[in-house]
PDB file of C-alpha atoms and ligand atoms in Angstrom:
ATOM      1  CA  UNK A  20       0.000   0.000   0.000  1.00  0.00           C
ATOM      2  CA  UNK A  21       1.142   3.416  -1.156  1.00  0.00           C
ATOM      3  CA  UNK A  22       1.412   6.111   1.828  1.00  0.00           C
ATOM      4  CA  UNK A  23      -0.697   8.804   0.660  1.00  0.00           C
ATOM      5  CA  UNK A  24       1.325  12.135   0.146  1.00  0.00           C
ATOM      6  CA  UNK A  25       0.038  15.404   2.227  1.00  0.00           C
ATOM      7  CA  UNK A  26       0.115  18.489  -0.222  1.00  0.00           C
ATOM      8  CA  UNK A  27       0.383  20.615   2.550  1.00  0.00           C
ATOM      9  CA  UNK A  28       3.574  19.314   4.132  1.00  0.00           C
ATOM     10  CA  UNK A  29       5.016  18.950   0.761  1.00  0.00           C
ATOM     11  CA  UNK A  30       4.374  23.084   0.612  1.00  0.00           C
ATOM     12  CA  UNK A  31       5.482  23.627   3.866  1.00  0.00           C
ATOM     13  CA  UNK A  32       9.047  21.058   2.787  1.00  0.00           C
ATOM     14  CA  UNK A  33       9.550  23.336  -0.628  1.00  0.00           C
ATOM     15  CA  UNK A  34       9.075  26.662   0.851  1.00  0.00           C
ATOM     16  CA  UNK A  35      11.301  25.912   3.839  1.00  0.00           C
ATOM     17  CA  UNK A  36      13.721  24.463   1.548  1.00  0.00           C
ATOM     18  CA  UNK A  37      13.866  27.322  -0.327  1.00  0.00           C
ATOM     19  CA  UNK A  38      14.405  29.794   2.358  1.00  0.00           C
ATOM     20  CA  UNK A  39      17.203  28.215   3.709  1.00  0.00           C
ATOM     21  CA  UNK A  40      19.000  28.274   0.476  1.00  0.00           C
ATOM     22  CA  UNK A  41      18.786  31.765   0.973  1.00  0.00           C
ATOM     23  CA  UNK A  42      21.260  32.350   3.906  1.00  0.00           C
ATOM     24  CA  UNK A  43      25.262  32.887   3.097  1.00  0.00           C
ATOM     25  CA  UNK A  44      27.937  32.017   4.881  1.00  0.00           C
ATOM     26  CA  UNK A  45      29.183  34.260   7.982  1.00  0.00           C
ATOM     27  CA  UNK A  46      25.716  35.574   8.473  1.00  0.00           C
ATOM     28  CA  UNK A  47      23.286  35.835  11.457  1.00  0.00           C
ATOM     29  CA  UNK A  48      19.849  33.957  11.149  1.00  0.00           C
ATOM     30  CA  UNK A  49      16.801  34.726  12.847  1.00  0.00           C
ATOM     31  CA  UNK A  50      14.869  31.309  13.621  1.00  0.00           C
ATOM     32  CA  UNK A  51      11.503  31.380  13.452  1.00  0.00           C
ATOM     33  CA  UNK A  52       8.202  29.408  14.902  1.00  0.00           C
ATOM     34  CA  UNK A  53       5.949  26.971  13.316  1.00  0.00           C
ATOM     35  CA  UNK A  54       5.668  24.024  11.174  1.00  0.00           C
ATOM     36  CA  UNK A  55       6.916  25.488   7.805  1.00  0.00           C
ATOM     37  CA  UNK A  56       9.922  27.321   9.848  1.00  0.00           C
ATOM     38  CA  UNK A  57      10.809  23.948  11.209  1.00  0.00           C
ATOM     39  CA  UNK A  58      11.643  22.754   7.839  1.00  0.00           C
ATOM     40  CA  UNK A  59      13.948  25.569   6.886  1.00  0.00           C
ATOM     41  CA  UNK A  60      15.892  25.096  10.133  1.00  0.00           C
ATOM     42  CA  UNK A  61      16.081  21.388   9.377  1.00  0.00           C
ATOM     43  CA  UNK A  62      17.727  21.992   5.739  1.00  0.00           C
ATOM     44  CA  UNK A  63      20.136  25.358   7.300  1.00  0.00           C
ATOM     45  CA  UNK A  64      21.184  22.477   9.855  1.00  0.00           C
ATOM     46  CA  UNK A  65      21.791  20.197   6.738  1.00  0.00           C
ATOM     47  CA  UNK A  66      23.523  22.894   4.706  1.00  0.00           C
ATOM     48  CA  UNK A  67      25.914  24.107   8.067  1.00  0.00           C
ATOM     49  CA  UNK A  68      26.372  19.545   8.691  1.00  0.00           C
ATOM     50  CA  UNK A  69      27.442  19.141   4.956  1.00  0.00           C
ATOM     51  CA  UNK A  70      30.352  21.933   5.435  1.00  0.00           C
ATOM     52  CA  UNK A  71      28.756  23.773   2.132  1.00  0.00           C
ATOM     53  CA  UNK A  72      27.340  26.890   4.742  1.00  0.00           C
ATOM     54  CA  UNK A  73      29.960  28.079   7.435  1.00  0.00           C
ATOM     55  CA  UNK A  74      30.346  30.376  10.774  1.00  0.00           C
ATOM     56  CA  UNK A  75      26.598  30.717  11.195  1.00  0.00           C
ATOM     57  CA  UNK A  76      25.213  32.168  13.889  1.00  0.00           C
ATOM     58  CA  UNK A  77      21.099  31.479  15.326  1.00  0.00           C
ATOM     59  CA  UNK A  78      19.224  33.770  16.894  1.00  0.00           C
ATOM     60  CA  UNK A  79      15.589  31.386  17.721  1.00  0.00           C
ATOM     61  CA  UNK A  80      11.849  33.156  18.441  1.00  0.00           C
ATOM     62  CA  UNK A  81      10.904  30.447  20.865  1.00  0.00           C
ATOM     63  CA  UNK A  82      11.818  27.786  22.946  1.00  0.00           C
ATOM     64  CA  UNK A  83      11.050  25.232  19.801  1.00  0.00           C
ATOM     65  CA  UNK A  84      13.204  27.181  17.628  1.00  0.00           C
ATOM     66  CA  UNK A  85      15.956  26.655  19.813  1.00  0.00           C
ATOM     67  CA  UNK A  86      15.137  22.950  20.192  1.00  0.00           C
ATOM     68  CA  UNK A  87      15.242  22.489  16.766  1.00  0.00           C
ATOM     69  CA  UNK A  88      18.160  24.931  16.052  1.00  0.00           C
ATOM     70  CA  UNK A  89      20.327  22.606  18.683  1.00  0.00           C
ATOM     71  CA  UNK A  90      18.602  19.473  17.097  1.00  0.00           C
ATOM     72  CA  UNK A  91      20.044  20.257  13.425  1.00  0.00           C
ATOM     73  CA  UNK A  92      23.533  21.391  14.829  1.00  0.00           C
ATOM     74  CA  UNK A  93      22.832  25.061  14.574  1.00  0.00           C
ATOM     75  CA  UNK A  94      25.278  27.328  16.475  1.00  0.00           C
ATOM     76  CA  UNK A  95      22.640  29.443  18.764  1.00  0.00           C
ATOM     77  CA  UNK A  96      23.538  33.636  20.027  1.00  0.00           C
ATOM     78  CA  UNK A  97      21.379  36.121  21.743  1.00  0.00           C
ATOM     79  CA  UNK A  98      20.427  39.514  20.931  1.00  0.00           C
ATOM     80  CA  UNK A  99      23.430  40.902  23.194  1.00  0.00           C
ATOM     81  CA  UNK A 100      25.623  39.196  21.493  1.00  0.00           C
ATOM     82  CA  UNK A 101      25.181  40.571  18.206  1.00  0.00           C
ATOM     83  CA  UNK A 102      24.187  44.397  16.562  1.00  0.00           C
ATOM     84  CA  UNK A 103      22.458  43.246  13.541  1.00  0.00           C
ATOM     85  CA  UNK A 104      20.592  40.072  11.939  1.00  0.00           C
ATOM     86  CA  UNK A 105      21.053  39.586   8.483  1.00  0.00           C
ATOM     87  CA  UNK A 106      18.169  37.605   7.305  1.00  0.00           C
ATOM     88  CA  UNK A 107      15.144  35.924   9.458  1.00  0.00           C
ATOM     89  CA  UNK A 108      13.086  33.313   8.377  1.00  0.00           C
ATOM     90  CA  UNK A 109       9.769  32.708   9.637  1.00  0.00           C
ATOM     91  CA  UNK A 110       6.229  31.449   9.017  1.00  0.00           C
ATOM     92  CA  UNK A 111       2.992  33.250   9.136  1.00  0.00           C
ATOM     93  CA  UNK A 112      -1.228  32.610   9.863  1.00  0.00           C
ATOM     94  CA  UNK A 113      -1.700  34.974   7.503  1.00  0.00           C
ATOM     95  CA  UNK A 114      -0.193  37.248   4.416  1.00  0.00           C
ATOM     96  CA  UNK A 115      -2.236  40.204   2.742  1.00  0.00           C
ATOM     97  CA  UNK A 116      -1.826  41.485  -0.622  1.00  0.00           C
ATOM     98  CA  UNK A 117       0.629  44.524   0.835  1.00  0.00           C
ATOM     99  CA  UNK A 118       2.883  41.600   2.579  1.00  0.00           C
ATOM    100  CA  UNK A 119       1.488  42.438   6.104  1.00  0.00           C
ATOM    101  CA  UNK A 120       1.130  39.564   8.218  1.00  0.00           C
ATOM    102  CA  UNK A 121      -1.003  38.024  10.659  1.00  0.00           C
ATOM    103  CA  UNK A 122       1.341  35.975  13.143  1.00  0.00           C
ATOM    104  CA  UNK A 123       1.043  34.239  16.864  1.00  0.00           C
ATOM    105  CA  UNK A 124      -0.276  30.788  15.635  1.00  0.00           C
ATOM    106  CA  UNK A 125       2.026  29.088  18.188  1.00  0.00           C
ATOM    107  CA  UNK A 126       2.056  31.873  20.833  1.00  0.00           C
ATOM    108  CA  UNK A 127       5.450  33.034  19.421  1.00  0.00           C
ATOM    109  CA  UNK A 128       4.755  36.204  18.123  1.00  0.00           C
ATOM    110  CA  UNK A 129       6.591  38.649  20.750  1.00  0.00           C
ATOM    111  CA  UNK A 130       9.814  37.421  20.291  1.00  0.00           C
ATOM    112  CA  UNK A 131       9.284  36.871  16.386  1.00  0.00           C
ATOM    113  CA  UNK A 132       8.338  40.421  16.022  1.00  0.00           C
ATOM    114  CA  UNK A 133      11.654  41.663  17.873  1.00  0.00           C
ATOM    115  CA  UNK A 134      13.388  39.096  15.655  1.00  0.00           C
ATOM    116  CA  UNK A 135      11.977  39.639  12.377  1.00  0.00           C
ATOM    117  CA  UNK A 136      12.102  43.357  12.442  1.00  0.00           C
ATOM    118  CA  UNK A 137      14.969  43.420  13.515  1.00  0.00           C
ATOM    119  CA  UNK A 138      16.184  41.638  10.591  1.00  0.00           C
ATOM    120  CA  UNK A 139      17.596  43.244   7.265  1.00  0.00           C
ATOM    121  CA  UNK A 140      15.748  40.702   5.078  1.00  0.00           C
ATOM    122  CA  UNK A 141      12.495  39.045   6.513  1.00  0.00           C
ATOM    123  CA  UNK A 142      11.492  35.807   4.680  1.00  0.00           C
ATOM    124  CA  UNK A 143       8.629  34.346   5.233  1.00  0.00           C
ATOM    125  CA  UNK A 144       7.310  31.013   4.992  1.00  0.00           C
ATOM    126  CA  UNK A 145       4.069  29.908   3.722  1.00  0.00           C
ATOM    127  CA  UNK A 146       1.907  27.425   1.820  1.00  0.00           C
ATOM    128  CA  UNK A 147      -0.864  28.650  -0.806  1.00  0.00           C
ATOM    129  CA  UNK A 148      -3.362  28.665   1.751  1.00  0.00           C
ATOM    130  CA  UNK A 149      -2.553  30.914   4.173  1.00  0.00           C
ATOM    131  CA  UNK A 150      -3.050  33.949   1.376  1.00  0.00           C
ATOM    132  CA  UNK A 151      -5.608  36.176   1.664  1.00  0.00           C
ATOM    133  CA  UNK A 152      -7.304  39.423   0.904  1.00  0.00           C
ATOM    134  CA  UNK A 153      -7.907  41.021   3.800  1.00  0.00           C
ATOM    135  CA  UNK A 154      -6.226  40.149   7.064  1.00  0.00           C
ATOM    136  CA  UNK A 155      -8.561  38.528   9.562  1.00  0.00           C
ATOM    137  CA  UNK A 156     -10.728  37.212   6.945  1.00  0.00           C
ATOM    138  CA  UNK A 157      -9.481  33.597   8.097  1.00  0.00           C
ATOM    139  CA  UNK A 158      -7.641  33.650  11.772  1.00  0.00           C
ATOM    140  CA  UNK A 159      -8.161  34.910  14.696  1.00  0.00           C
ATOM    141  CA  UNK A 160      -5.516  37.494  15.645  1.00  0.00           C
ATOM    142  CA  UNK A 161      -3.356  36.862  18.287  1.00  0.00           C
ATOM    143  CA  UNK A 162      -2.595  39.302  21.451  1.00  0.00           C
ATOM    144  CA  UNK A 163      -0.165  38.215  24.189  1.00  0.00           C
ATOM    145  CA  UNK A 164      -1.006  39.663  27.874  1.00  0.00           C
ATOM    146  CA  UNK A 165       0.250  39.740  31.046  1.00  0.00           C
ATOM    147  CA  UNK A 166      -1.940  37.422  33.028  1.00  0.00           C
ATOM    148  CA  UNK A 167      -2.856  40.217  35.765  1.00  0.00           C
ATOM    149  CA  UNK A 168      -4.471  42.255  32.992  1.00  0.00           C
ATOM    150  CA  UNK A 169      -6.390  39.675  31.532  1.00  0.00           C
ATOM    151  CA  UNK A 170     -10.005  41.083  32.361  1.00  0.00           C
ATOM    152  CA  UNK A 171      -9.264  44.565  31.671  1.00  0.00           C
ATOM    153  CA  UNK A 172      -8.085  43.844  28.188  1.00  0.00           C
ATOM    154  CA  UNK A 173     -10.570  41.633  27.292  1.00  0.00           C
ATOM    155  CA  UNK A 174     -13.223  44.222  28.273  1.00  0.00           C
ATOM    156  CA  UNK A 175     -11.112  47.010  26.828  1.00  0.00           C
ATOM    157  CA  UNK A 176     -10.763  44.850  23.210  1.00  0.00           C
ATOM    158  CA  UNK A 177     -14.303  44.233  23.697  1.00  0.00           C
ATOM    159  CA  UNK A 178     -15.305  48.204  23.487  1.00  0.00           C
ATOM    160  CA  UNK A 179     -12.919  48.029  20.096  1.00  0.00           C
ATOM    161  CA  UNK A 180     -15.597  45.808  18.817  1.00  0.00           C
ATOM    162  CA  UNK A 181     -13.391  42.749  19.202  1.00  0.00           C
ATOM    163  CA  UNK A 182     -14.736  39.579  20.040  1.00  0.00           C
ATOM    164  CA  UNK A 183     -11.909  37.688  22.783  1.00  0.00           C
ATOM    165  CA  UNK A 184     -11.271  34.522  23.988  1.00  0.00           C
ATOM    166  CA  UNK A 185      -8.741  33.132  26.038  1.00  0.00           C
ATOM    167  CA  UNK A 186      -6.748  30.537  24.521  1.00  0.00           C
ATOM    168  CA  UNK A 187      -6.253  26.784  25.649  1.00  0.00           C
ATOM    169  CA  UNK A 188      -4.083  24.160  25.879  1.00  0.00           C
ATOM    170  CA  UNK A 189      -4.397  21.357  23.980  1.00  0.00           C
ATOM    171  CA  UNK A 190      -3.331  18.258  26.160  1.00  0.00           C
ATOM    172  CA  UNK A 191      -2.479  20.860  29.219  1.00  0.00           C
ATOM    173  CA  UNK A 192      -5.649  22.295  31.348  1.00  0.00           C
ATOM    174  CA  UNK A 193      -5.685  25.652  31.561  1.00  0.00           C
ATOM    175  CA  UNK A 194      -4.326  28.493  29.243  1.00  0.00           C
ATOM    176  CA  UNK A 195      -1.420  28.482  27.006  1.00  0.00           C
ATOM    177  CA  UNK A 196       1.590  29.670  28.584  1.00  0.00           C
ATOM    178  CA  UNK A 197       3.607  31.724  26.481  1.00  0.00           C
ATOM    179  CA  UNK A 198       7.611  30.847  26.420  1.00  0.00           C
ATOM    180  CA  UNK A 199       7.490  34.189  29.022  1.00  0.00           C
ATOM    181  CA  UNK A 200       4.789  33.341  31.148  1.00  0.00           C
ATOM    182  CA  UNK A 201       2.192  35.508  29.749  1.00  0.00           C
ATOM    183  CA  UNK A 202      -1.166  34.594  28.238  1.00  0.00           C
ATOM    184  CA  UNK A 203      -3.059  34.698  24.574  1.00  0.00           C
ATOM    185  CA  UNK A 204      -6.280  36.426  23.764  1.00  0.00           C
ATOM    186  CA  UNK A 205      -7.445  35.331  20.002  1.00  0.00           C
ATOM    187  CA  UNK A 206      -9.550  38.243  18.974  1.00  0.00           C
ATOM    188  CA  UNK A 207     -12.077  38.072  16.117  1.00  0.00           C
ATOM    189  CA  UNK A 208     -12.730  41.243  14.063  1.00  0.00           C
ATOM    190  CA  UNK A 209     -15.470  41.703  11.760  1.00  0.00           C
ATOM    191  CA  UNK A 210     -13.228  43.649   9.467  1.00  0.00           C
ATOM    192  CA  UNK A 211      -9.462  44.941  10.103  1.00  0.00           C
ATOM    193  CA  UNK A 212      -9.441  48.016   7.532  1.00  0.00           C
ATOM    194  CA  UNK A 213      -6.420  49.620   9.099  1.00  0.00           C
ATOM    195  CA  UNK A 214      -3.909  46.976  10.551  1.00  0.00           C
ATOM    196  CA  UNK A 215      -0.880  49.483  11.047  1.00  0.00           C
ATOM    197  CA  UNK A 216      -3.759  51.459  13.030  1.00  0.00           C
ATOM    198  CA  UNK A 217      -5.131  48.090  14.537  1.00  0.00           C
ATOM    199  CA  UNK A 218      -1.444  47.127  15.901  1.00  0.00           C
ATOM    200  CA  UNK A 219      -0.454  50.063  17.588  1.00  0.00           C
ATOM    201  CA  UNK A 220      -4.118  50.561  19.066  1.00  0.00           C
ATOM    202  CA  UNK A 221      -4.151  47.172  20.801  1.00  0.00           C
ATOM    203  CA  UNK A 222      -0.433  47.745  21.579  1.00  0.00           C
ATOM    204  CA  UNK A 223      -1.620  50.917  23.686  1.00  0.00           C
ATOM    205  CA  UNK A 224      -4.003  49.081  26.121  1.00  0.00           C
ATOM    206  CA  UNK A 225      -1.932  48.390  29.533  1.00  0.00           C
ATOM    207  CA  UNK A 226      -1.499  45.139  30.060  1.00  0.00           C
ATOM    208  CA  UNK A 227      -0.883  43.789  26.207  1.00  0.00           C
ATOM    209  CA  UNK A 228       2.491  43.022  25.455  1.00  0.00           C
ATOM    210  CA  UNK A 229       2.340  42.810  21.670  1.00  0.00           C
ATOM    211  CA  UNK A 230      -0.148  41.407  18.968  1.00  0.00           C
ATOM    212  CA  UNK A 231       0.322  39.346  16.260  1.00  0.00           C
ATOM    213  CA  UNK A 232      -0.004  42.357  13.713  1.00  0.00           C
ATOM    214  CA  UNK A 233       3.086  42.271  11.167  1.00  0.00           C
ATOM    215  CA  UNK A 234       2.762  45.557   9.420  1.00  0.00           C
ATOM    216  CA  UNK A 235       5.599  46.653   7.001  1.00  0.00           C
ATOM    217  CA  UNK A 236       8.251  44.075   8.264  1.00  0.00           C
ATOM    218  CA  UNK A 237       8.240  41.324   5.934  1.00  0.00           C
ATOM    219  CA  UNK A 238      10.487  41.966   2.562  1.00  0.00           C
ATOM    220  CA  UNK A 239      10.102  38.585   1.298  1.00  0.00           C
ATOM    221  CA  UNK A 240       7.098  36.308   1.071  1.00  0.00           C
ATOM    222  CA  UNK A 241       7.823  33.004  -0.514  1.00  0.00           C
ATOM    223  CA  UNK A 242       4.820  30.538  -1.157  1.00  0.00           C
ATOM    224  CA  UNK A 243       4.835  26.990  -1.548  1.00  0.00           C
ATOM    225  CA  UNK A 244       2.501  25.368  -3.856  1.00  0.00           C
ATOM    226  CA  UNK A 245       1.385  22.023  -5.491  1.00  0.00           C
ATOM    227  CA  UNK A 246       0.045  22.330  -8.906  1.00  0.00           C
ATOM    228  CA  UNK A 247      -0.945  18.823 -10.881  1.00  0.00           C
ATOM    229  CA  UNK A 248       0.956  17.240  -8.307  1.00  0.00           C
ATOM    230  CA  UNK A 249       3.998  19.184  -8.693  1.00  0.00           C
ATOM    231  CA  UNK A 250       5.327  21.460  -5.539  1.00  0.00           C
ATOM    232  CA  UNK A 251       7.645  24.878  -6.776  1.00  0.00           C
ATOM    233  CA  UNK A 252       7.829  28.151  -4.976  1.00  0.00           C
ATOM    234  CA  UNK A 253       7.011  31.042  -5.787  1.00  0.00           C
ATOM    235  CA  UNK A 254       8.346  34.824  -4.523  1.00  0.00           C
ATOM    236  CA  UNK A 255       5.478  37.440  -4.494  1.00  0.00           C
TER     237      UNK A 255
HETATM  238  C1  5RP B 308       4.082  31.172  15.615  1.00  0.00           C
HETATM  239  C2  5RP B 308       3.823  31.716  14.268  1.00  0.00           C
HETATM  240  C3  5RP B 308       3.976  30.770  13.110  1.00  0.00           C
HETATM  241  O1  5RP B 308       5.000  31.242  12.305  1.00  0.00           O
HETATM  242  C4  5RP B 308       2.677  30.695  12.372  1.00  0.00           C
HETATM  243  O2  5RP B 308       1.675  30.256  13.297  1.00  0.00           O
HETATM  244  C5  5RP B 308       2.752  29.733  11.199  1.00  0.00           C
HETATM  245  O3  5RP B 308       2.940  28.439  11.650  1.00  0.00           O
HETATM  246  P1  5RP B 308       2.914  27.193  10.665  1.00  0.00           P
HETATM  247  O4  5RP B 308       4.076  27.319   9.746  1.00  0.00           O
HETATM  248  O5  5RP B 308       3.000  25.987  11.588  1.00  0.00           O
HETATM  249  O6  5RP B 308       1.608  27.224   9.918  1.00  0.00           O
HETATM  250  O7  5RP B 308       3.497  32.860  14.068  1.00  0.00           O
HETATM  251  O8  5RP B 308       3.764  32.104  16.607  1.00  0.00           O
END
C-alpha cells in the first residue's frame, strides 16, 4: 500500500527548503516558529552539517526554535551578542496582498516580532493557503497579555468591537503559557481596515504586550505550492 502524500507538508518542505537556500555564509539567522519554519531550520542544519554553509550564527523566536536549532547542529547567540541580523526566516497565519502579516499561531509572536524586524531581510514562509485578501478574513488574531491584565483587556478589546477569547491548551488544562509566562487572547474582528492602526491601538491598552499584527516588516514572502501534483515556490 502506497502512503498517501500530504500536499500541505510537501508546501510547507519546498518553501522551507527554499528559504534556507537563501542564507550565506558568515551571516546571522533569525529562527523562526511553526511548522513550515521547522523545515527551513532542518535543511540550514543540513547545509551548516554538509560543510557547504559556514560560521553561522542562530538567533531562535521560541523555545522550539531553539530545540530544533540545537537538534540540526545550529550554532545558537542572543540579541546581546550581536548588533544586527542579516536575514530571518519565519512562518505566518496569515499574508495580505501589501505583505502584512497576521502571526502568533504558536504563541510566538513577541519574540518573532523583535526578531523579524529586527532583521535586514524578513522571509517568510508559507503554503498557498494561508493567502488572503484582507487580514482577519481567516484567523483569529493573536494578542499576548500579562496574566494580571487579563479582564481589563478583554473588556477594553471588547469596546474596540473585538470579540476575545482566552486561549487553551491542547493536552495541558488551563491556558497556554507563552515561552514568558504571559497569556493569549485570540480576537475576532469583523473587518481589520487599518492593521498598522489596529497594531499600535491594541499595543496601547496596559497590560498587552504585543499582537500578532506584522505591518511593514516582511520583505520577502515566498509561497509553496502544489500544482498537478507538482510542488515549486514562488516569490510574491
Ligand atoms: C508562531 C507563528 C507561526 O509562524 C505561524 O503560526 C505559522 O505556523 P505554521 O508554519 O505551523 O503554519 O506565528 O507564533
Amino acid at each position: 500500500m502506497s502512503a498517501e502524500i500530504d500536499p500541505v507538508k510537501v508546501m510547507k518542505q519546498e518553501v522551507g527548503k527554499a528559504a534556507a537556500a537563501l542564507v550565506k555564509s558568515g551571516t546571522i539567522v533569525g529562527l523562526g516558529t511553526g511548522s513550515t519554519t521547522a523545515y527551513a531550520i532542518e535543511y540550514l542544519g543540513k547545509r551548516i552539517q554538509s560543510g557547504e554553509l559556514t560560521d553561522i550564527k542562530g538567533i531562535p523566536t521560541s523555545f522550539q526554535a531553539e530545540v530544533l536549532a540545537k537538534q540540526y547542529g545550529i550554532p545558537l547567540t542572543t540579541l546581546d551578542a550581536v548588533d544586527h541580523i542579516d536575514i530571518a526566516i519565519d512562518g505566518a497565519d496569515e499574508v495580505d496582498p501589501q505583505k502584512n502579516l497576521i502571526k502568533g499561531g504558536g504563541a510566538a509572536h513577541t519574540r518573532e516580532k523583535i526578531v523579524d524586524a529586527l532583521a535586514e531581510q524578513f522571509v517568510v514562509v508559507v503554503d498557498g493557503n494561508k493567502l488572503v485578501d484582507r487580514l482577519g478574513s481567516t484567523f483569529l488574531l493573536p494578542v499576548e497579555v500579562i496574566p494580571m491584565a487579563i479582564a481589563p483587556v478583554m473588556r477594553a478589546i471588547e469596546k474596540l468591537g473585538g470579540k476575545p477569547e482566552l486561549r487553551m491548551g491542547i493536552r495541558k488544562a488551563g491556558p497556554v503559557i507563552t515561552d514568558q509566562g504571559n497569556m493569549v487572547i485570540d480576537v475576532k474582528f469583523d473587518s481589520i481596515d487599518n492593521p498598522a492602526e489596529l497594531e499600535k491601538t491594541l499595543n496601547n491598552i496596559p497590560g498587552v504586550l504585543e499582537n500578532g499584527l506584522f505591518v511593514g516588516v516582511a520583505d520577502v514572502i515566498l509561497v509553496g505550492e502544489v500544482k498537478d501534483g507538482q510542488p515549486s515556490v514562488r516569490e510574491i
